């Protein structure tokens, strides 16, 4: 009998003993794994249980204390903490760019798999790796298809829709205020509107703001994303109609997408916000469990009905897509743009993808804005000084605005409002936990610590936003002035640690919409109403994934809403001025002759040259410049007419000034492309490289793609193309010189484009050793250099290529000599002597890919056609063998073509 059979028989005969021994076996396995330390993480401190199991983080998330528990761990153990066996949390701003930034190779962790309601992934839970080519990943495809939904002109187009729902919120709250007078005349002192409550006390009406802000946010995004609101504001209830069966919804989509008749689908009402919150919390818990354990947990009472709830939530977006397919609506909303979106091959999103992306829109676009607005309202209601200061700025800026809802253009540049919103996002980031990322192949070094590939890293936003070394000793206080008073150095430090929308290529794609919504709602509410708290208790939140203020409790922000008299709006107080220089002498700069427009709204200073341009054009083309402009210092507000009681003279403001570290000539060419769309048919490599560097830094995706296409046209993956461009030192798109290979390697590393590397590094090997070691200076004196690893790789490859060059020559000549007559042998020997002579390059320059055709053609007249063909085919075969091994020679995970 085999040992295996004996174990099976023992298990069957002693089930209770095996069951009792199972926990011991699991504990021993965890301890052995910890002691083995295959990931080199044992030296990092953290909660004791987190060293062995994911149970610690599962417990903190299920207890709704994720961000707080991780912050407590960092306060106790330091900036680098082990919060799970394979998970390190790094509370340092320097880690943000590495873990979440562009072209670092980090990918989303398995944790995101728990957030899949559909077979098709959406832009949030897509985890495709970007190691081979960023432009080909599924995430990049989705982001490009959806980016136009959040372009500035698209956001402005939907502003009227947003206004209509703010108006409905004002109508409800104004109606509540009227209850005060009725109560004083003997009417009721309290009551209900739908599921919300109100009561009149001390001449004021008291409500819980959180549900109302949720209703407003969900109605708004429902209208934008699905083409119709939920009706929550009008009913005062958390309710939405969904298909009883998601499967029936997909059948309806399939029928209507094929031109069939619309199917009648039975619907039901569900408490959508309640379901959505519960689903998100359960997802965040289950995400930390292995799949087997997750299935076990789903059988527990607390998680019963989990799958059914998910299907009901998904059914809402499924039916929204079905309705739009049945009744095409030309209205400019986000659902219409999803339907119109096409990828690079002209293909639309599939019905599953559209439903999945629409579902994500309702989560990311409603819950997050409502939470941030509620948190900001709480802090303003608690601090009357800050509230009064904000209202004074709003009163001055909106004195001539007659609309009930504040237009975005009227408030988007108000400095104190900006500071209030920034401070609200800092203290109440909707996502405070660090979203997990996996270390890429080769590992990563952060803050001097090397982490192996496959390890999960995260940067806790909640902790960064409260770090006293960044925000000062009053980091826990709501003080908007910190954003105004900060020196440029301090402001940069703050912005480096400020990540309410995350950072990098997977940051919130709807950032522009969120910023517009926050400006409109905060400005409208505080321009119209006074707020106070019924209790001074701290704001309590449920903190699993999103940090949600608790609803329907005395600790939620409760507002008194006496409508503010319009005559109060005549008061004018000049807003504070951003960007004080603190006595630092300004560097004298010269205006650029071409890019200086007198009505430009932003000045870009690069070195000693200043460019004055229009911010709207820059924001449209460049995501990076848009963020700098959105977050940059604001000038003094300019008033068209002098308000009554204002100073006798109001200074004209300077446009916003942004200091950039880029060379002026490189920035000049970037502006030429962005503003004038003028690009030469053929450009020198130096110009293309400059554009690619700036396009990567400022995220000008179209320009980045165009620049990389030009570089790839010369630093190619095809041997045949290489022969052509090497002869002409260029292609139809780009010219180059040999030393450009060093900068090409840097571009490939910067943009994570490995197809450029094999040929670029091969060409570096042809350069003098001193150039390989010291680099090449650009026209602006910046030196392009190879990394130490690439320098060492090139020096080693030179020796290999020198040998390969002689092997190619020997094998080619030897094979052609076999069976050749005397005359042909003499001709072949002559060609060999020309090859082996070290004059004019010869074989001395490690040029194993040297094209023999010209030399062979010179002896063709004294050699038969068969031997000439043998020489050429032999040389081509041996050169191709060298070409094929270039990626391995330089350690590049890429395959070249012959």
mmCIF file of C-alpha atoms in Angstrom, residues 524-831:
data_model
loop_
_atom_site.group_PDB
_atom_site.id
_atom_site.type_symbol
_atom_site.label_atom_id
_atom_site.label_comp_id
_atom_site.label_asym_id
_atom_site.label_seq_id
_atom_site.Cartn_x
_atom_site.Cartn_y
_atom_site.Cartn_z
ATOM 1 C CA UNK A 524 -23.397 77.899 -4.169
ATOM 2 C CA UNK A 525 -24.216 76.513 -0.722
ATOM 3 C CA UNK A 526 -21.986 78.843 1.291
ATOM 4 C CA UNK A 527 -22.918 81.880 -0.762
ATOM 5 C CA UNK A 528 -26.593 81.153 -0.039
ATOM 6 C CA UNK A 529 -26.681 79.611 3.458
ATOM 7 C CA UNK A 530 -25.090 79.713 6.892
ATOM 8 C CA UNK A 531 -24.088 76.363 8.400
ATOM 9 C CA UNK A 532 -23.445 75.254 11.956
ATOM 10 C CA UNK A 533 -23.083 71.939 13.784
ATOM 11 C CA UNK A 534 -25.615 70.587 16.242
ATOM 12 C CA UNK A 535 -22.806 68.756 18.028
ATOM 13 C CA UNK A 536 -19.078 69.427 18.306
ATOM 14 C CA UNK A 537 -18.250 65.726 18.133
ATOM 15 C CA UNK A 538 -15.607 64.691 15.582
ATOM 16 C CA UNK A 539 -16.839 63.585 12.186
ATOM 17 C CA UNK A 540 -17.254 59.808 12.319
ATOM 18 C CA UNK A 541 -16.669 57.818 9.158
ATOM 19 C CA UNK A 542 -16.942 54.289 7.852
ATOM 20 C CA UNK A 543 -13.491 53.631 6.453
ATOM 21 C CA UNK A 544 -13.150 50.486 4.357
ATOM 22 C CA UNK A 545 -12.384 51.658 0.823
ATOM 23 C CA UNK A 546 -14.149 55.021 0.615
ATOM 24 C CA UNK A 547 -14.221 57.166 3.756
ATOM 25 C CA UNK A 548 -17.978 57.765 4.152
ATOM 26 C CA UNK A 549 -19.336 60.145 6.792
ATOM 27 C CA UNK A 550 -21.911 58.332 8.899
ATOM 28 C CA UNK A 551 -25.489 59.073 7.850
ATOM 29 C CA UNK A 552 -28.577 59.654 9.956
ATOM 30 C CA UNK A 553 -26.703 60.279 13.223
ATOM 31 C CA UNK A 554 -26.179 63.228 15.472
ATOM 32 C CA UNK A 555 -22.471 63.276 14.663
ATOM 33 C CA UNK A 556 -23.074 63.865 10.955
ATOM 34 C CA UNK A 557 -22.881 67.494 9.772
ATOM 35 C CA UNK A 558 -26.245 69.009 10.597
ATOM 36 C CA UNK A 559 -26.964 72.437 9.157
ATOM 37 C CA UNK A 560 -29.112 75.400 10.092
ATOM 38 C CA UNK A 561 -30.227 77.072 6.929
ATOM 39 C CA UNK A 562 -31.510 80.630 7.271
ATOM 40 C CA UNK A 563 -31.471 82.052 3.777
ATOM 41 C CA UNK A 564 -28.907 84.822 3.628
ATOM 42 C CA UNK A 565 -30.362 88.272 2.711
ATOM 43 C CA UNK A 566 -29.274 89.478 -0.736
ATOM 44 C CA UNK A 567 -28.249 92.920 0.606
ATOM 45 C CA UNK A 568 -25.433 91.234 2.542
ATOM 46 C CA UNK A 569 -23.859 90.378 -0.806
ATOM 47 C CA UNK A 570 -22.980 94.010 -1.477
ATOM 48 C CA UNK A 571 -20.114 93.866 1.028
ATOM 49 C CA UNK A 572 -16.739 93.567 -0.650
ATOM 50 C CA UNK A 573 -13.500 92.308 0.864
ATOM 51 C CA UNK A 574 -10.511 91.922 -1.475
ATOM 52 C CA UNK A 575 -9.341 88.300 -1.609
ATOM 53 C CA UNK A 576 -5.827 87.459 -0.433
ATOM 54 C CA UNK A 577 -2.994 87.469 -2.939
ATOM 55 C CA UNK A 578 -1.306 84.185 -3.804
ATOM 56 C CA UNK A 579 2.386 83.726 -4.355
ATOM 57 C CA UNK A 580 4.089 86.167 -2.004
ATOM 58 C CA UNK A 581 7.787 86.173 -2.686
ATOM 59 C CA UNK A 582 8.967 86.524 0.954
ATOM 60 C CA UNK A 583 11.724 88.956 0.019
ATOM 61 C CA UNK A 584 13.367 86.673 -2.548
ATOM 62 C CA UNK A 585 14.742 88.657 -5.466
ATOM 63 C CA UNK A 586 13.186 87.807 -8.803
ATOM 64 C CA UNK A 587 15.369 86.491 -11.620
ATOM 65 C CA UNK A 588 15.256 88.748 -14.667
ATOM 66 C CA UNK A 589 13.693 86.954 -17.619
ATOM 67 C CA UNK A 590 13.248 87.912 -21.261
ATOM 68 C CA UNK A 591 10.028 87.588 -23.205
ATOM 69 C CA UNK A 592 10.047 85.050 -25.999
ATOM 70 C CA UNK A 593 9.677 86.771 -29.347
ATOM 71 C CA UNK A 594 7.106 84.337 -30.740
ATOM 72 C CA UNK A 595 5.200 82.998 -27.737
ATOM 73 C CA UNK A 596 4.149 86.127 -25.903
ATOM 74 C CA UNK A 597 0.459 86.977 -26.133
ATOM 75 C CA UNK A 598 -0.648 90.064 -24.219
ATOM 76 C CA UNK A 599 -3.960 88.467 -23.267
ATOM 77 C CA UNK A 600 -2.385 85.157 -22.237
ATOM 78 C CA UNK A 601 -3.521 83.824 -18.879
ATOM 79 C CA UNK A 602 -0.371 81.975 -17.848
ATOM 80 C CA UNK A 603 3.355 82.733 -17.989
ATOM 81 C CA UNK A 604 5.742 79.802 -18.250
ATOM 82 C CA UNK A 605 9.249 80.648 -17.097
ATOM 83 C CA UNK A 606 11.974 78.332 -18.391
ATOM 84 C CA UNK A 607 15.468 79.449 -17.460
ATOM 85 C CA UNK A 608 15.687 83.142 -18.356
ATOM 86 C CA UNK A 609 12.957 83.049 -21.006
ATOM 87 C CA UNK A 610 9.251 83.668 -20.347
ATOM 88 C CA UNK A 611 6.383 82.475 -22.544
ATOM 89 C CA UNK A 612 2.928 84.066 -22.109
ATOM 90 C CA UNK A 613 0.216 81.830 -23.520
ATOM 91 C CA UNK A 614 -3.420 80.853 -23.040
ATOM 92 C CA UNK A 615 -4.014 78.274 -20.355
ATOM 93 C CA UNK A 616 -7.055 76.761 -22.060
ATOM 94 C CA UNK A 617 -5.077 75.512 -25.059
ATOM 95 C CA UNK A 618 -2.365 74.048 -22.837
ATOM 96 C CA UNK A 619 -4.926 72.344 -20.599
ATOM 97 C CA UNK A 620 -6.703 70.847 -23.599
ATOM 98 C CA UNK A 621 -3.592 69.189 -25.012
ATOM 99 C CA UNK A 622 -1.574 68.402 -21.880
ATOM 100 C CA UNK A 623 -2.840 66.626 -18.775
ATOM 101 C CA UNK A 624 0.340 67.507 -16.892
ATOM 102 C CA UNK A 625 0.194 71.231 -17.695
ATOM 103 C CA UNK A 626 -3.518 71.211 -16.865
ATOM 104 C CA UNK A 627 -2.726 69.895 -13.385
ATOM 105 C CA UNK A 628 -0.002 72.516 -12.880
ATOM 106 C CA UNK A 629 -2.396 75.253 -13.973
ATOM 107 C CA UNK A 630 -5.266 73.926 -11.852
ATOM 108 C CA UNK A 631 -3.069 73.637 -8.765
ATOM 109 C CA UNK A 632 -0.897 76.699 -9.362
ATOM 110 C CA UNK A 633 -0.904 80.053 -7.552
ATOM 111 C CA UNK A 634 -3.804 82.321 -8.437
ATOM 112 C CA UNK A 635 -3.462 86.059 -9.113
ATOM 113 C CA UNK A 636 -5.595 88.741 -7.499
ATOM 114 C CA UNK A 637 -9.189 88.547 -8.729
ATOM 115 C CA UNK A 638 -9.880 91.224 -11.380
ATOM 116 C CA UNK A 639 -13.229 93.037 -11.148
ATOM 117 C CA UNK A 640 -14.801 94.595 -14.223
ATOM 118 C CA UNK A 641 -16.459 97.322 -12.141
ATOM 119 C CA UNK A 642 -15.449 98.730 -8.806
ATOM 120 C CA UNK A 643 -17.859 97.422 -6.133
ATOM 121 C CA UNK A 644 -19.241 99.980 -3.752
ATOM 122 C CA UNK A 645 -17.034 100.452 -0.714
ATOM 123 C CA UNK A 646 -13.960 99.009 -2.398
ATOM 124 C CA UNK A 647 -10.530 100.703 -2.393
ATOM 125 C CA UNK A 648 -10.124 103.566 -4.854
ATOM 126 C CA UNK A 649 -7.765 101.603 -7.054
ATOM 127 C CA UNK A 650 -7.677 97.887 -7.697
ATOM 128 C CA UNK A 651 -4.430 96.606 -9.225
ATOM 129 C CA UNK A 652 -4.552 94.726 -12.501
ATOM 130 C CA UNK A 653 -3.400 91.185 -11.848
ATOM 131 C CA UNK A 654 -0.460 89.451 -13.463
ATOM 132 C CA UNK A 655 -1.313 86.161 -15.140
ATOM 133 C CA UNK A 656 -0.485 82.978 -13.288
ATOM 134 C CA UNK A 657 3.252 82.264 -13.279
ATOM 135 C CA UNK A 658 4.677 78.773 -13.406
ATOM 136 C CA UNK A 659 8.398 78.086 -13.170
ATOM 137 C CA UNK A 660 9.493 75.098 -15.246
ATOM 138 C CA UNK A 661 12.854 73.369 -15.191
ATOM 139 C CA UNK A 662 12.872 72.652 -18.931
ATOM 140 C CA UNK A 663 15.397 74.234 -21.339
ATOM 141 C CA UNK A 664 13.775 77.204 -23.140
ATOM 142 C CA UNK A 665 14.516 75.922 -26.648
ATOM 143 C CA UNK A 666 12.848 72.581 -25.901
ATOM 144 C CA UNK A 667 9.791 74.261 -24.369
ATOM 145 C CA UNK A 668 9.618 76.596 -27.382
ATOM 146 C CA UNK A 669 9.319 73.700 -29.787
ATOM 147 C CA UNK A 670 6.686 72.015 -27.588
ATOM 148 C CA UNK A 671 4.599 75.208 -27.671
ATOM 149 C CA UNK A 672 5.018 75.424 -31.429
ATOM 150 C CA UNK A 673 3.533 71.962 -31.829
ATOM 151 C CA UNK A 674 0.725 72.512 -29.279
ATOM 152 C CA UNK A 675 -0.299 76.007 -30.364
ATOM 153 C CA UNK A 676 0.428 75.986 -34.096
ATOM 154 C CA UNK A 677 0.380 72.240 -34.835
ATOM 155 C CA UNK A 678 3.456 72.677 -37.026
ATOM 156 C CA UNK A 679 5.804 69.753 -37.246
ATOM 157 C CA UNK A 680 8.421 69.297 -39.972
ATOM 158 C CA UNK A 681 8.093 66.278 -42.243
ATOM 159 C CA UNK A 682 11.592 65.230 -41.184
ATOM 160 C CA UNK A 683 13.031 66.353 -37.858
ATOM 161 C CA UNK A 684 16.489 65.915 -36.388
ATOM 162 C CA UNK A 685 16.662 63.414 -33.549
ATOM 163 C CA UNK A 686 17.585 66.124 -31.033
ATOM 164 C CA UNK A 687 14.269 67.901 -31.642
ATOM 165 C CA UNK A 688 12.207 64.713 -31.543
ATOM 166 C CA UNK A 689 13.916 63.607 -28.311
ATOM 167 C CA UNK A 690 13.186 66.970 -26.676
ATOM 168 C CA UNK A 691 9.516 66.723 -27.643
ATOM 169 C CA UNK A 692 9.237 63.158 -26.341
ATOM 170 C CA UNK A 693 10.821 64.120 -23.014
ATOM 171 C CA UNK A 694 8.420 67.018 -22.526
ATOM 172 C CA UNK A 695 5.418 65.035 -23.822
ATOM 173 C CA UNK A 696 6.166 62.345 -21.232
ATOM 174 C CA UNK A 697 6.636 64.877 -18.411
ATOM 175 C CA UNK A 698 3.511 66.900 -19.250
ATOM 176 C CA UNK A 699 1.484 63.942 -20.565
ATOM 177 C CA UNK A 700 0.785 65.149 -24.103
ATOM 178 C CA UNK A 701 -0.210 61.707 -25.328
ATOM 179 C CA UNK A 702 -0.675 62.472 -29.043
ATOM 180 C CA UNK A 703 2.727 64.165 -29.231
ATOM 181 C CA UNK A 704 4.362 61.335 -27.273
ATOM 182 C CA UNK A 705 2.969 58.761 -29.707
ATOM 183 C CA UNK A 706 4.120 60.797 -32.708
ATOM 184 C CA UNK A 707 7.612 61.297 -31.286
ATOM 185 C CA UNK A 708 8.063 57.625 -30.470
ATOM 186 C CA UNK A 709 6.882 56.700 -33.969
ATOM 187 C CA UNK A 710 9.607 58.892 -35.434
ATOM 188 C CA UNK A 711 12.304 57.465 -33.177
ATOM 189 C CA UNK A 712 11.203 53.909 -33.948
ATOM 190 C CA UNK A 713 11.476 54.673 -37.657
ATOM 191 C CA UNK A 714 15.281 54.798 -37.193
ATOM 192 C CA UNK A 715 15.902 52.785 -34.030
ATOM 193 C CA UNK A 716 13.939 49.982 -35.537
ATOM 194 C CA UNK A 717 13.207 46.344 -34.750
ATOM 195 C CA UNK A 718 13.658 45.322 -38.418
ATOM 196 C CA UNK A 719 17.084 44.478 -39.878
ATOM 197 C CA UNK A 720 15.966 45.436 -43.396
ATOM 198 C CA UNK A 721 14.813 48.859 -42.216
ATOM 199 C CA UNK A 722 18.065 49.293 -40.284
ATOM 200 C CA UNK A 723 20.102 48.749 -43.457
ATOM 201 C CA UNK A 724 18.213 51.584 -45.132
ATOM 202 C CA UNK A 725 18.340 54.132 -42.303
ATOM 203 C CA UNK A 726 22.000 53.357 -41.506
ATOM 204 C CA UNK A 727 22.990 54.148 -45.074
ATOM 205 C CA UNK A 728 21.045 57.450 -45.156
ATOM 206 C CA UNK A 729 21.475 58.292 -41.431
ATOM 207 C CA UNK A 730 17.768 58.791 -41.197
ATOM 208 C CA UNK A 731 14.264 57.961 -42.358
ATOM 209 C CA UNK A 732 11.577 60.087 -43.951
ATOM 210 C CA UNK A 733 10.513 61.112 -40.423
ATOM 211 C CA UNK A 734 13.810 61.679 -38.616
ATOM 212 C CA UNK A 735 17.527 62.171 -39.181
ATOM 213 C CA UNK A 736 20.196 61.201 -36.672
ATOM 214 C CA UNK A 737 23.910 61.046 -35.960
ATOM 215 C CA UNK A 738 25.652 58.104 -34.331
ATOM 216 C CA UNK A 739 25.971 59.749 -30.914
ATOM 217 C CA UNK A 740 22.157 60.151 -30.767
ATOM 218 C CA UNK A 741 22.058 56.500 -29.753
ATOM 219 C CA UNK A 742 22.840 57.469 -26.144
ATOM 220 C CA UNK A 743 19.822 59.776 -25.917
ATOM 221 C CA UNK A 744 17.701 57.125 -27.661
ATOM 222 C CA UNK A 745 18.511 54.691 -24.845
ATOM 223 C CA UNK A 746 17.434 57.322 -22.307
ATOM 224 C CA UNK A 747 14.170 57.916 -24.216
ATOM 225 C CA UNK A 748 13.458 54.186 -24.309
ATOM 226 C CA UNK A 749 14.004 53.934 -20.549
ATOM 227 C CA UNK A 750 11.933 57.058 -19.843
ATOM 228 C CA UNK A 751 8.925 55.951 -21.899
ATOM 229 C CA UNK A 752 9.263 52.216 -21.201
ATOM 230 C CA UNK A 753 9.636 51.418 -24.925
ATOM 231 C CA UNK A 754 11.957 48.399 -25.028
ATOM 232 C CA UNK A 755 11.763 47.910 -28.824
ATOM 233 C CA UNK A 756 14.133 50.894 -29.208
ATOM 234 C CA UNK A 757 16.807 49.492 -26.900
ATOM 235 C CA UNK A 758 18.531 46.645 -28.814
ATOM 236 C CA UNK A 759 19.555 48.737 -31.816
ATOM 237 C CA UNK A 760 20.213 51.877 -29.753
ATOM 238 C CA UNK A 761 22.561 50.005 -27.405
ATOM 239 C CA UNK A 762 24.220 48.263 -30.381
ATOM 240 C CA UNK A 763 24.904 51.672 -31.936
ATOM 241 C CA UNK A 764 26.307 52.879 -28.606
ATOM 242 C CA UNK A 765 28.847 50.051 -28.855
ATOM 243 C CA UNK A 766 30.174 51.601 -32.075
ATOM 244 C CA UNK A 767 31.086 54.833 -30.234
ATOM 245 C CA UNK A 768 34.446 55.578 -28.635
ATOM 246 C CA UNK A 769 34.772 54.193 -25.098
ATOM 247 C CA UNK A 770 35.232 57.691 -23.736
ATOM 248 C CA UNK A 771 31.825 58.717 -25.244
ATOM 249 C CA UNK A 772 30.204 55.587 -23.826
ATOM 250 C CA UNK A 773 31.543 56.439 -20.373
ATOM 251 C CA UNK A 774 31.030 60.231 -20.310
ATOM 252 C CA UNK A 775 28.042 60.832 -22.565
ATOM 253 C CA UNK A 776 27.271 63.571 -25.093
ATOM 254 C CA UNK A 777 26.339 67.194 -24.392
ATOM 255 C CA UNK A 778 23.213 68.648 -25.982
ATOM 256 C CA UNK A 779 23.092 72.176 -27.418
ATOM 257 C CA UNK A 780 21.788 73.454 -24.065
ATOM 258 C CA UNK A 781 24.782 71.883 -22.245
ATOM 259 C CA UNK A 782 22.696 69.118 -20.660
ATOM 260 C CA UNK A 783 24.645 65.865 -20.920
ATOM 261 C CA UNK A 784 22.939 62.682 -22.111
ATOM 262 C CA UNK A 785 24.538 59.707 -20.383
ATOM 263 C CA UNK A 786 24.028 55.988 -20.216
ATOM 264 C CA UNK A 787 23.157 54.529 -16.846
ATOM 265 C CA UNK A 788 25.975 52.620 -15.073
ATOM 266 C CA UNK A 789 24.238 49.353 -15.949
ATOM 267 C CA UNK A 790 23.952 50.293 -19.643
ATOM 268 C CA UNK A 791 27.578 51.467 -19.750
ATOM 269 C CA UNK A 792 28.749 48.139 -18.364
ATOM 270 C CA UNK A 793 26.450 46.282 -20.761
ATOM 271 C CA UNK A 794 27.904 48.159 -23.760
ATOM 272 C CA UNK A 795 31.510 47.556 -22.743
ATOM 273 C CA UNK A 796 30.848 43.844 -22.372
ATOM 274 C CA UNK A 797 28.943 43.744 -25.663
ATOM 275 C CA UNK A 798 31.840 45.412 -27.532
ATOM 276 C CA UNK A 799 34.010 42.379 -26.834
ATOM 277 C CA UNK A 800 31.246 40.010 -27.972
ATOM 278 C CA UNK A 801 30.553 42.045 -31.119
ATOM 279 C CA UNK A 802 34.240 42.228 -32.002
ATOM 280 C CA UNK A 803 34.356 38.438 -31.965
ATOM 281 C CA UNK A 804 31.051 38.185 -33.848
ATOM 282 C CA UNK A 805 32.333 40.492 -36.561
ATOM 283 C CA UNK A 806 35.226 38.172 -37.330
ATOM 284 C CA UNK A 807 33.017 35.078 -37.072
ATOM 285 C CA UNK A 808 30.535 36.555 -39.571
ATOM 286 C CA UNK A 809 33.359 37.320 -42.017
ATOM 287 C CA UNK A 810 35.034 33.935 -41.619
ATOM 288 C CA UNK A 811 31.863 31.847 -42.009
ATOM 289 C CA UNK A 812 30.668 33.876 -44.995
ATOM 290 C CA UNK A 813 33.977 33.588 -46.865
ATOM 291 C CA UNK A 814 34.546 29.954 -45.940
ATOM 292 C CA UNK A 815 31.113 28.826 -47.155
ATOM 293 C CA UNK A 816 31.480 30.727 -50.445
ATOM 294 C CA UNK A 817 34.921 29.206 -51.159
ATOM 295 C CA UNK A 818 33.588 25.652 -51.063
ATOM 296 C CA UNK A 819 33.285 24.399 -54.647
ATOM 297 C CA UNK A 820 34.337 27.748 -56.171
ATOM 298 C CA UNK A 821 36.736 27.865 -59.146
ATOM 299 C CA UNK A 822 40.135 29.571 -58.972
ATOM 300 C CA UNK A 823 38.918 32.880 -60.423
ATOM 301 C CA UNK A 824 36.066 33.070 -57.931
ATOM 302 C CA UNK A 825 38.346 32.134 -55.030
ATOM 303 C CA UNK A 826 40.684 35.001 -55.981
ATOM 304 C CA UNK A 827 37.728 37.407 -56.064
ATOM 305 C CA UNK A 828 36.447 36.106 -52.724
ATOM 306 C CA UNK A 829 39.918 36.494 -51.180
ATOM 307 C CA UNK A 830 40.066 40.077 -52.455
ATOM 308 C CA UNK A 831 36.727 40.836 -50.786
#
